[in-house]
Amino acid sequence: MEEQIPEVQELEIESIIGFDGNAVNGVQVHPDGMHIVYPLGNKLVVQNLKTKTQSFLEGHTNVISTVAMSKSGKFIASGQINHMGFKASIIVWDFEQRKDIFKSEGHKVRVQCVIFSSCENYVYSLGGPDDCNILAWSIERKEVICGSFSSSRIAGDALTLCATNLRGECFLSGGESNLKIWVLDAQARNFKSRDVLLGKIKRNITCMQVDSKDEYAYCGTSTGDLIKIKLNFPQDMNQLEPLSNPVLVGCYGKIPKKQRRPMEKAPEAKRWSLGVRALLLTDNNRIIIGAGDGAVELVEEVPDSKKGAEQYKIQSRLITPSLPKLSKVVNIDGMVSSIQRLDQNNLIVGTMKCELFLINIQTSKKQLLLTCHTSAVYDLVFPRDYSQVFATASKDDIRVWNIETSRELLRISVPNFTCSGIVFSYDGKSIITSWNDGTIKAFTPQTGTLIYTILNAHNKGVSAVAITSDGKKIVSGGGEGQVRVWEIKPNKQSLLAVLKEHKGPVSSIDINRNDKEVVTASSDGTCIIWDLERYARTAILFSSTLFMCVRYHPTGCQVVTCGTNRQIGYWEVYDGSLIREIEGSASSALNTLDLTDDGNYFATGGTDQILKVWKYREGLTTHVGVGHAGVITSVRFSPDRKRIVSTSADGAIFIWACPLPRDQPQPAAKVTSSRGSLLDRPLGSRANSIETIKEISPSQSVRATSRHEGSDSPASASNFENGVVKCYCKEKCNCISEKANLTAQCNSESSGSDHRSEANEKRQSIDSSSSGSKKSSSVGNICYGKK
């Protein structure tokens, strides 16, 4: 009977390090004050602030662009971005059950903004520039009620929506010289809209907030001021339409701190730098403003009758200044994208640099809650035999993370440069990094202090880096295709060798465990195995692909590659021959792979955004991880094999629970035979070891099969000539080879002392000969027993 292929299981996500600050109103705080909701790629993360536990809402097929939460916290709504020509979906979730209520596609390409009505019966959504429609969704019916074009011909696109607090069928839309009030008629299934009269004022609306009584609306603009709008709603809450067109009351700036001297011209009210990006109204009608330069400020409107306010109204008829109430303005790094209130004194602030801050209004103190990379993560590494921390490399910085708490421990910033590779030294005392400016930098892992810099290491940037186990040599690869070996001393770093074979950028480097060989992969379609003692090429691998990653098998007798041809290749180190190929992906390139310490499993990731775990011998997929919203760039097993960490091009870091068994026997790298340890033997005898190759994969030892001449039973000798072991014994034998001298012994059950003496005479005669003996010793082990 044929063995049944085991069913592929799904990997479980333990936690995600990341936050997408580009989403509109990306951070939402639940009314219970314990949970926050934020997007990351195509997932919504619900995090408990006290226990730090995370749950994930999965259903989107692309990056989430906007998030909203209902007034009571019962529902969550999210919209996504899609490819050009495709519909973008909206999903309404049940917060308690963590399940979707309904999912529908009504907008083209992008959902720009989504909000809930105050009565929680409707969801209003705004399409992006390719759609420009406003739709009303009924939560109860789970369908679209009606829709309308968001702007008139003379105005620009709408960018944001804001619901009123007392009328569930009313909301506002604002954008590029575009500001309207909308009224939904659910029975007639249509919209009614009124333009806000702004006169000669032209503004681009970026955010909006309506006060608790639906009397006024405050709108932040890209020019750095506030627009105050009188909505003109009637006192009767049942009447939805305004009594007259909403009108502009004034444009608000802030009073400059510098006092005006006598007889000095009155200054203009100041504006917030880079525009007002987020607004929040407090209970006492104060306004919390988040600016584009990272300033978070609490301001209060100054009444016109107050003494001193009139002197600032000279420059413009429509400027009514505001008075800053914070003695110290809180400045955070990055453009503010969302502000939410956590409790009476604390705010949750999200930035475009993908960071979340907790800010105390009373003390003006800030605390970093969550951070992640803002661009693609190019490399990931664990320290040797230590699983609590790992390091990632990206543009502008490298970071060290705690895997248990998912918190950032260290950030080393190098502005305007990209780190392409990162590796820990084996003693854990330094972090070696490669940069696109052609330098190799080493830092301390605890403080981030620069230890040394190798300038001009490569002409076109350093693309990959590796270090030997003793820490005395660094092997680097460059964009020009050269491989360079560096000698590292405490006070000096010198170049030992330049290896010029590759014609394209070096994409990956891996050193075997005895520090005698290194394999490099390049986009020119070759992988080269180098001897680190002679600085010469020992084998070369050819394939019609762009090699993206290469790794030594822990035994050291095979290397595993992946690339743009979607194939996972098993190669023999001795002569560079291809042993086996597995299709790693059905549709896209493979970018990264990593093997476990015992060599029984490996993981791959690629452009299809799917993480796969494989059995090495069988070549079968055992587990699949789905969740990345970007191309997977790196994957690593933790040394204790409890977790798998993967990174992607959108800056996210996923930590998966590793389902592989941990109670493994002795690692495969320690495989020994009657001739001693495998790694202690020279290249020829190590590569020709039939027993070792069979232990790795019995189905792959095709090249190493050998038979006795005139017999059907496989030979047990270790060395072979042209892939076939030469043995001249008629019966079973046991041939043992030494490292340098050719010694052959034949132990046969039927042979006696005459047989052994005759064999010894033969061996002595071979040793005494000059050229013939050397030639035969290079061929392999030849046993001269009785014929």
XYZ file of N, CA and C in Angstrom, residues 204-414:
633
model
N -7.935 72.480 2.147
C -7.988 71.027 2.001
C -8.210 70.418 3.381
N -9.371 69.788 3.557
C -9.750 69.247 4.853
C -9.060 67.896 5.048
N -8.383 67.727 6.196
C -7.682 66.474 6.495
C -8.356 65.670 7.599
N -9.073 66.334 8.521
C -9.740 65.637 9.622
C -10.880 66.509 10.132
N -11.864 65.869 10.773
C -13.043 66.599 11.261
C -13.518 66.009 12.579
N -14.140 66.896 13.407
C -14.779 66.480 14.649
C -16.010 67.363 14.879
N -17.101 66.754 15.367
C -18.343 67.464 15.673
C -18.523 67.470 17.178
N -18.949 68.625 17.751
C -19.132 68.709 19.194
C -20.328 67.869 19.649
N -20.494 67.725 20.938
C -21.494 66.813 21.493
C -22.927 67.240 21.210
N -23.174 68.503 20.927
C -24.533 68.998 20.688
C -24.844 69.180 19.204
N -23.950 68.806 18.357
C -24.130 68.958 16.902
C -24.325 70.412 16.497
N -23.670 71.303 17.220
C -23.792 72.729 16.876
C -22.659 73.175 15.963
N -21.458 72.769 16.272
C -20.296 73.210 15.510
C -19.467 71.996 15.097
N -18.748 72.181 14.007
C -17.789 71.181 13.534
C -16.434 71.853 13.372
N -15.388 71.188 13.801
C -14.024 71.690 13.678
C -13.300 70.832 12.648
N -12.645 71.494 11.711
C -11.982 70.796 10.608
C -10.512 71.192 10.562
N -9.630 70.216 10.580
C -8.215 70.473 10.406
C -7.855 70.564 8.934
N -6.913 71.416 8.602
C -6.552 71.662 7.212
C -5.076 71.384 6.985
N -4.736 71.227 5.733
C -3.340 70.978 5.368
C -2.487 72.220 5.487
N -3.098 73.398 5.615
C -2.345 74.648 5.774
C -2.021 74.957 7.222
N -2.467 74.133 8.171
C -2.061 74.294 9.555
C -3.007 75.100 10.420
N -4.248 75.302 10.013
C -5.208 76.017 10.846
C -6.474 75.181 10.988
N -7.390 75.695 11.830
C -8.670 75.044 12.072
C -9.789 75.869 11.451
N -10.778 75.162 10.885
C -11.977 75.814 10.371
C -13.130 75.450 11.294
N -13.846 76.448 11.745
C -15.004 76.236 12.599
C -16.263 76.460 11.778
N -17.159 75.468 11.772
C -18.366 75.494 10.957
C -19.585 75.443 11.869
N -20.542 76.338 11.619
C -21.832 76.271 12.304
C -22.769 75.424 11.451
N -23.292 74.319 12.033
C -24.049 73.338 11.262
C -25.496 73.743 11.022
N -26.055 74.600 11.899
C -27.433 75.108 11.734
C -28.478 74.000 11.785
N -28.248 72.976 12.625
C -29.280 71.964 12.833
C -30.370 72.520 13.742
N -31.642 72.118 13.562
C -32.720 72.585 14.457
C -32.607 71.937 15.832
N -33.336 72.494 16.791
C -33.318 71.953 18.148
C -33.988 70.588 18.206
N -34.974 70.369 17.383
C -35.681 69.094 17.338
C -34.773 68.029 16.727
N -34.513 66.979 17.498
C -33.617 65.942 17.026
C -34.218 65.106 15.900
N -35.522 65.134 15.772
C -36.169 64.358 14.720
C -36.033 65.009 13.351
N -35.746 66.300 13.346
C -35.540 67.003 12.087
C -34.065 66.876 11.712
N -33.830 66.255 10.577
C -32.465 65.913 10.193
C -31.796 66.975 9.342
N -32.543 67.664 8.514
C -31.930 68.628 7.599
C -31.672 69.952 8.308
N -30.560 70.613 8.025
C -30.288 71.935 8.604
C -31.338 72.960 8.179
N -31.543 73.933 9.047
C -32.501 74.991 8.734
C -32.009 75.861 7.589
N -30.716 76.034 7.496
C -30.097 76.802 6.414
C -28.742 76.191 6.111
N -28.111 76.700 5.082
C -26.805 76.148 4.723
C -25.786 76.381 5.840
N -24.991 75.376 6.155
C -23.924 75.575 7.145
C -22.954 76.658 6.672
N -22.432 77.417 7.621
C -21.580 78.562 7.274
C -20.267 78.478 8.043
N -19.269 79.163 7.507
C -17.962 79.268 8.135
C -18.000 80.329 9.229
N -17.530 79.966 10.409
C -17.467 80.918 11.517
C -16.098 81.585 11.569
N -15.027 80.814 11.405
C -13.703 81.418 11.448
C -12.613 80.394 11.219
N -11.408 80.910 10.940
C -10.205 80.092 10.828
C -9.360 80.330 12.069
N -8.941 79.283 12.718
C -8.261 79.390 13.997
C -6.786 79.038 13.850
N -5.946 79.915 14.410
C -4.540 79.616 14.589
C -4.243 79.597 16.070
N -2.984 79.809 16.445
C -2.646 79.873 17.863
C -1.846 81.134 18.132
N -2.039 81.701 19.323
C -1.382 82.948 19.692
C 0.114 82.703 19.835
N 0.960 83.485 19.192
C 2.408 83.303 19.353
C 2.845 83.594 20.780
N 3.861 82.877 21.237
C 4.321 83.055 22.615
C 5.034 84.387 22.814
N 5.631 84.905 21.767
C 6.355 86.164 21.881
C 5.370 87.316 22.057
N 5.553 88.133 23.096
C 4.652 89.239 23.375
C 4.940 90.411 22.441
N 3.857 91.102 22.085
C 3.999 92.250 21.194
C 4.436 93.479 21.991
N 5.431 94.151 21.449
C 5.912 95.372 22.097
C 5.003 96.541 21.734
N 5.059 97.609 22.516
C 4.252 98.808 22.170
C 4.650 99.370 20.805
N 3.672 99.828 20.051
C 3.840 100.432 18.727
C 4.372 99.430 17.700
N 4.340 98.144 18.028
C 4.802 97.126 17.081
C 3.608 96.562 16.326
N 3.840 96.244 15.090
C 2.775 95.688 14.268
C 2.306 94.349 14.830
N 1.017 94.146 14.871
C 0.457 92.920 15.446
C 0.844 91.722 14.582
N 1.355 90.655 15.179
C 1.748 89.478 14.403
C 0.540 88.638 14.016
N 0.761 87.818 13.032
C -0.286 86.886 12.638
C -0.335 85.713 13.617
N -1.485 85.117 13.715
C -1.606 83.906 14.523
C -0.794 82.778 13.869
N -0.122 81.999 14.685
C 0.722 80.930 14.167
C -0.122 79.754 13.704
N 0.443 78.990 12.791
C -0.202 77.771 12.305
C 0.633 76.558 12.707
N -0.001 75.409 12.686
C 0.696 74.180 13.027
C 1.488 73.684 11.825
N 2.729 73.356 12.079
C 3.638 72.983 10.999
C 3.177 71.698 10.320
N 3.267 71.685 8.984
C 2.916 70.533 8.146
C 1.449 70.128 8.263
N 0.614 71.058 8.712
C -0.823 70.824 8.708
C -1.336 70.131 9.956
N -2.652 70.241 10.146
C -3.338 69.553 11.237
C -3.769 68.194 10.712
N -3.267 67.119 11.308
C -3.494 65.770 10.788
C -4.484 64.963 11.613
N -4.735 65.357 12.854
C -5.669 64.611 13.703
C -6.278 65.568 14.717
N -7.553 65.329 15.048
C -8.300 66.163 15.989
C -9.011 65.281 17.002
N -9.184 65.836 18.207
C -9.980 65.179 19.236
C -10.566 66.260 20.127
N -11.900 66.248 20.293
C -12.586 67.203 21.164
C -12.759 66.586 22.544
N -12.403 67.332 23.574
C -12.574 66.866 24.949
C -13.951 67.268 25.463
N -14.241 66.831 26.694
C -15.555 67.104 27.263
C -15.786 68.589 27.544
N -14.740 69.312 27.868
C -14.881 70.735 28.166
C -14.605 71.605 26.931
N -14.829 71.017 25.733
C -14.704 71.732 24.464
C -13.290 72.227 24.184
N -12.318 71.636 24.831
C -10.948 71.893 24.414
C -10.612 70.976 23.242
N -9.597 71.348 22.494
C -9.259 70.626 21.266
C -7.834 70.101 21.392
N -7.680 68.820 21.138
C -6.354 68.213 21.083
C -5.981 68.081 19.615
N -4.855 68.662 19.254
C -4.434 68.742 17.859
C -3.142 67.961 17.675
N -3.135 67.127 16.647
C -1.924 66.435 16.241
C -1.443 67.004 14.921
N -0.217 67.489 14.902
C 0.308 68.187 13.723
C 1.214 67.281 12.914
N 1.540 67.752 11.716
C 2.382 66.977 10.825
C 3.819 66.870 11.276
N 4.268 67.793 12.128
C 5.649 67.755 12.618
C 5.792 66.932 13.889
N 4.710 66.291 14.325
C 4.772 65.464 15.515
C 4.338 66.149 16.787
N 3.876 67.390 16.724
C 3.430 68.108 17.917
C 2.015 67.676 18.287
N 1.812 67.388 19.568
C 0.487 67.094 20.119
C 0.189 68.174 21.148
N -0.869 68.947 20.916
C -1.098 70.149 21.704
C -2.572 70.246 22.084
N -2.809 70.653 23.327
C -4.154 70.898 23.832
C -4.419 72.402 23.784
N -5.419 72.825 23.040
C -5.705 74.251 22.860
C -7.155 74.528 23.243
N -7.428 75.811 23.483
C -8.767 76.253 23.848
C -9.087 77.534 23.101
N -10.297 77.623 22.637
C -10.706 78.810 21.888
C -10.829 80.006 22.815
N -10.278 81.150 22.372
C -10.336 82.384 23.148
C -11.568 83.173 22.721
N -12.490 83.525 23.629
C -13.668 84.332 23.243
C -13.248 85.678 22.703
N -14.029 86.208 21.781
C -13.694 87.492 21.177
C -13.753 88.634 22.168
N -14.562 88.487 23.184
C -14.711 89.571 24.148
C -13.560 89.639 25.143
N -12.730 88.593 25.143
C -11.624 88.569 26.100
C -10.574 89.608 25.737
N -10.083 90.315 26.714
C -9.111 91.376 26.477
C -7.805 90.793 25.948
N -7.295 91.395 24.936
C -6.033 90.955 24.360
C -6.211 90.123 23.117
N -7.406 89.602 22.909
C -7.598 88.771 21.731
C -7.781 89.605 20.478
N -8.262 90.831 20.634
C -8.546 91.655 19.468
C -7.278 92.058 18.718
N -6.164 92.129 19.431
C -4.950 92.631 18.790
C -4.395 91.662 17.751
N -4.870 90.421 17.755
C -4.373 89.442 16.797
C -5.307 89.262 15.614
N -6.316 90.114 15.488
C -7.269 89.961 14.390
C -7.052 91.001 13.300
N -5.915 91.683 13.362
C -5.680 92.757 12.404
C -5.280 92.198 11.050
N -4.433 91.168 11.048
C -3.856 90.693 9.801
C -4.884 90.041 8.880
N -5.883 89.412 9.420
C -6.873 88.746 8.590
C -8.222 88.818 9.291
N -9.225 89.029 8.537
C -10.557 89.152 9.118
C -11.063 87.821 9.661
N -10.504 86.723 9.188
C -11.033 85.413 9.555
C -10.136 84.646 10.520
N -9.102 85.274 11.044
C -8.224 84.578 11.989
C -8.655 84.911 13.408
N -9.117 83.892 14.118
C -9.405 84.025 15.535
C -8.466 83.092 16.268
N -7.505 83.602 17.015
C -6.465 82.729 17.557
C -6.969 81.840 18.683
N -6.208 80.760 18.916
C -6.435 79.869 20.043
C -5.289 80.034 21.017
N -5.535 79.672 22.249
C -4.539 79.846 23.295
C -4.018 78.486 23.742
N -2.724 78.193 23.593
C -2.192 76.914 24.078
C -2.329 76.811 25.597
N -2.820 75.661 26.051
C -3.024 75.454 27.478
C -1.962 74.544 28.098
N -1.195 73.845 27.258
C -0.135 73.006 27.797
C 1.101 73.854 28.036
N 1.666 73.727 29.243
C 2.893 74.461 29.503
C 4.042 73.929 28.656
N 3.955 72.658 28.291
C 4.979 72.035 27.453
C 4.301 71.214 26.374
N 4.540 71.560 25.138
C 3.956 70.822 24.025
C 4.669 69.486 23.883
N 3.908 68.421 23.705
C 4.489 67.088 23.545
C 4.851 66.907 22.084
N 6.102 66.604 21.822
C 6.573 66.356 20.466
C 6.974 64.897 20.340
N 6.420 64.228 19.349
C 6.764 62.840 19.077
C 7.362 62.763 17.685
N 8.062 61.688 17.448
C 8.770 61.526 16.185
C 7.809 60.990 15.130
N 7.535 61.783 14.106
C 6.674 61.326 13.026
C 5.378 62.092 12.952
N 4.798 62.119 11.765
C 3.535 62.794 11.530
C 2.403 62.072 12.252
N 1.601 62.815 13.000
C 0.484 62.225 13.740
C -0.604 61.819 12.754
N -1.069 60.564 12.862
C -2.106 60.078 11.955
C -3.424 59.795 12.655
N -3.408 59.569 13.969
C -4.648 59.306 14.696
C -4.452 59.611 16.168
N -5.527 60.118 16.797
C -5.542 60.398 18.235
C -6.820 59.815 18.810
N -6.682 59.017 19.870
C -7.829 58.456 20.567
C -7.632 58.619 22.067
N -8.753 58.762 22.765
C -8.696 58.946 24.220
C -8.792 57.586 24.905
N -7.829 57.295 25.780
C -7.840 56.048 26.530
C -8.646 56.185 27.818
N -8.383 57.234 28.574
C -9.148 57.546 29.779
C -9.133 59.049 29.974
N -9.439 59.493 31.194
C -9.573 60.921 31.434
C -8.263 61.677 31.222
N -7.142 61.030 31.478
C -5.866 61.738 31.443
C -4.906 61.251 30.369
N -5.220 60.164 29.685
C -4.255 59.571 28.767
C -4.807 59.492 27.355
N -3.885 59.647 26.399
C -4.209 59.572 24.983
C -3.387 58.471 24.328
N -3.954 57.862 23.293
C -3.224 56.949 22.418
C -3.006 57.671 21.096
N -1.766 57.851 20.711
C -1.423 58.613 19.512
C -0.639 57.708 18.567
N -1.074 57.632 17.314
C -0.367 56.880 16.290
C 0.285 57.804 15.293
N 1.428 57.390 14.756
C 2.183 58.231 13.834
C 2.405 57.504 12.512
N 2.793 58.282 11.513
C 3.086 57.714 10.206
C 4.383 56.900 10.215
N 5.165 56.999 11.268
C 6.370 56.191 11.409
C 6.084 54.869 12.100
N 4.802 54.506 12.117
C 4.376 53.205 12.630
C 4.734 53.030 14.095
N 4.422 54.036 14.891
C 4.661 53.972 16.327
C 3.413 54.403 17.077
N 3.190 53.788 18.237
C 2.066 54.129 19.115
C 2.619 54.688 20.419
N 2.078 55.844 20.843
C 2.522 56.494 22.062
C 1.357 56.617 23.034
N 1.668 56.525 24.319
C 0.729 56.838 25.393
C 1.159 58.172 25.993
N 0.285 59.173 25.915
C 0.611 60.534 26.364
C -0.310 60.923 27.503
N 0.265 61.405 28.595
C -0.496 61.910 29.728
C -0.768 63.398 29.522
N -2.047 63.772 29.555
C -2.413 65.168 29.293
C -1.937 66.083 30.415
N -1.981 65.598 31.657
C -1.651 66.466 32.788
C -0.142 66.708 32.909
N 0.636 65.647 32.772
C 2.082 65.775 32.983
C 2.877 65.943 31.697
N 2.209 65.784 30.542
C 2.870 65.901 29.234
C 3.970 64.861 29.036
N 3.869 63.726 29.715
C 4.843 62.656 29.551
C 4.356 61.688 28.482
N 5.292 61.147 27.740
C 4.963 60.191 26.676
C 5.661 58.868 26.931
N 5.011 57.805 26.496
C 5.544 56.457 26.633
C 5.314 55.705 25.334
N 6.355 55.062 24.837
C 6.265 54.306 23.592
C 5.608 52.961 23.862
N 4.440 52.737 23.270
C 3.719 51.483 23.450
C 4.097 50.440 22.404
N 4.246 50.872 21.179
C 4.447 49.923 20.081
C 5.257 50.599 18.987
N 6.175 49.856 18.442
C 6.977 50.374 17.336
C 7.322 49.239 16.390
N 7.672 49.573 15.174
C 8.085 48.570 14.199
C 8.842 49.283 13.091
N 9.343 48.524 12.159
C 10.048 49.090 11.020
C 9.053 49.799 10.097
N 9.500 50.882 9.509
C 8.639 51.644 8.604
C 8.783 51.210 7.152
N 9.761 50.395 6.858
C 9.960 49.909 5.491
C 10.347 48.435 5.559
N 10.759 47.897 4.428
C 11.016 46.460 4.334
C 12.118 46.018 5.289
N 11.931 44.838 5.879
C 12.951 44.207 6.707
C 13.747 43.263 5.813
N 15.052 43.472 5.727
C 15.881 42.735 4.774
C 16.564 41.512 5.364
N 16.751 41.482 6.664
C 17.434 40.325 7.249
C 17.001 40.168 8.695
N 17.173 38.952 9.197
C 16.759 38.570 10.539
C 17.745 37.546 11.055
N 18.127 37.640 12.344
C 19.118 36.732 12.890
C 18.902 36.558 14.387
N 19.175 35.345 14.880
C 19.198 35.035 16.306
C 20.647 34.925 16.762
N 20.952 35.244 18.015
C 22.282 34.895 18.541
C 22.420 33.388 18.629
N 23.647 32.927 18.671
C 23.882 31.486 18.722
C 23.400 30.921 20.062
N 22.553 29.882 20.005
C 22.067 29.153 21.171
C 21.375 30.063 22.180
N 20.750 31.147 21.704
C 20.003 32.042 22.599
C 18.740 32.483 21.869
N 17.581 32.173 22.451
C 16.314 32.362 21.756
C 15.479 33.507 22.296
N 15.964 34.255 23.264
C 15.146 35.302 23.871
C 15.100 36.586 23.049
N 16.117 36.828 22.263
C 16.167 38.061 21.475
C 16.517 37.719 20.027
N 16.192 38.629 19.131
C 16.611 38.534 17.741
C 16.767 39.941 17.197
N 17.485 40.063 16.106
C 17.778 41.367 15.514
C 17.271 41.398 14.076
N 16.843 42.571 13.634
C 16.348 42.772 12.275
C 17.060 43.958 11.646
N 17.177 43.903 10.323
C 17.857 44.947 9.564
C 16.890 45.555 8.568
N 16.912 46.879 8.467
C 16.001 47.584 7.565
C 16.650 48.893 7.136
N 15.871 49.728 6.497
C 16.362 51.037 6.086
C 16.479 51.949 7.305
N 17.548 52.662 7.397
C 17.820 53.668 8.423
C 18.195 53.093 9.782
N 17.919 51.837 10.063
C 18.220 51.343 11.404
C 18.244 49.821 11.448
N 18.823 49.318 12.541
C 18.708 47.909 12.911
C 18.146 47.885 14.336
N 17.365 46.840 14.637
C 16.691 46.794 15.932
C 16.839 45.413 16.550
N 16.878 45.413 17.883
C 16.934 44.180 18.656
C 15.625 44.062 19.428
N 14.999 42.865 19.368
C 13.669 42.658 19.928
C 13.698 41.551 20.974
N 12.794 41.659 21.942
C 12.540 40.588 22.887
C 11.422 39.717 22.337
N 11.673 38.433 22.165
C 10.698 37.569 21.511
C 9.514 37.256 22.426
N 9.686 37.337 23.745
C 8.593 37.030 24.663
C 7.600 38.179 24.749
N 8.094 39.400 24.884
C 7.217 40.563 25.056
C 6.976 41.326 23.763
N 7.702 40.984 22.691
C 7.607 41.684 21.405
C 7.937 43.162 21.550
N 8.781 43.491 22.482
C 9.185 44.874 22.707
C 10.577 45.120 22.114
N 10.776 46.371 21.710
C 12.073 46.768 21.171
C 13.047 47.012 22.301
N 14.201 46.361 22.240
C 15.230 46.513 23.263
C 16.297 47.519 22.866
N 16.604 47.575 21.578
C 17.686 48.447 21.119
C 17.412 48.876 19.689
N 17.699 50.134 19.409
C 17.597 50.652 18.052
C 18.891 51.384 17.714
N 19.529 50.950 16.642
C 20.757 51.587 16.170
C 20.423 52.270 14.846
N 20.440 53.584 14.839
C 20.012 54.361 13.677
C 21.207 54.812 12.855
N 21.120 54.590 11.569
C 22.087 55.115 10.602
C 21.254 55.765 9.501
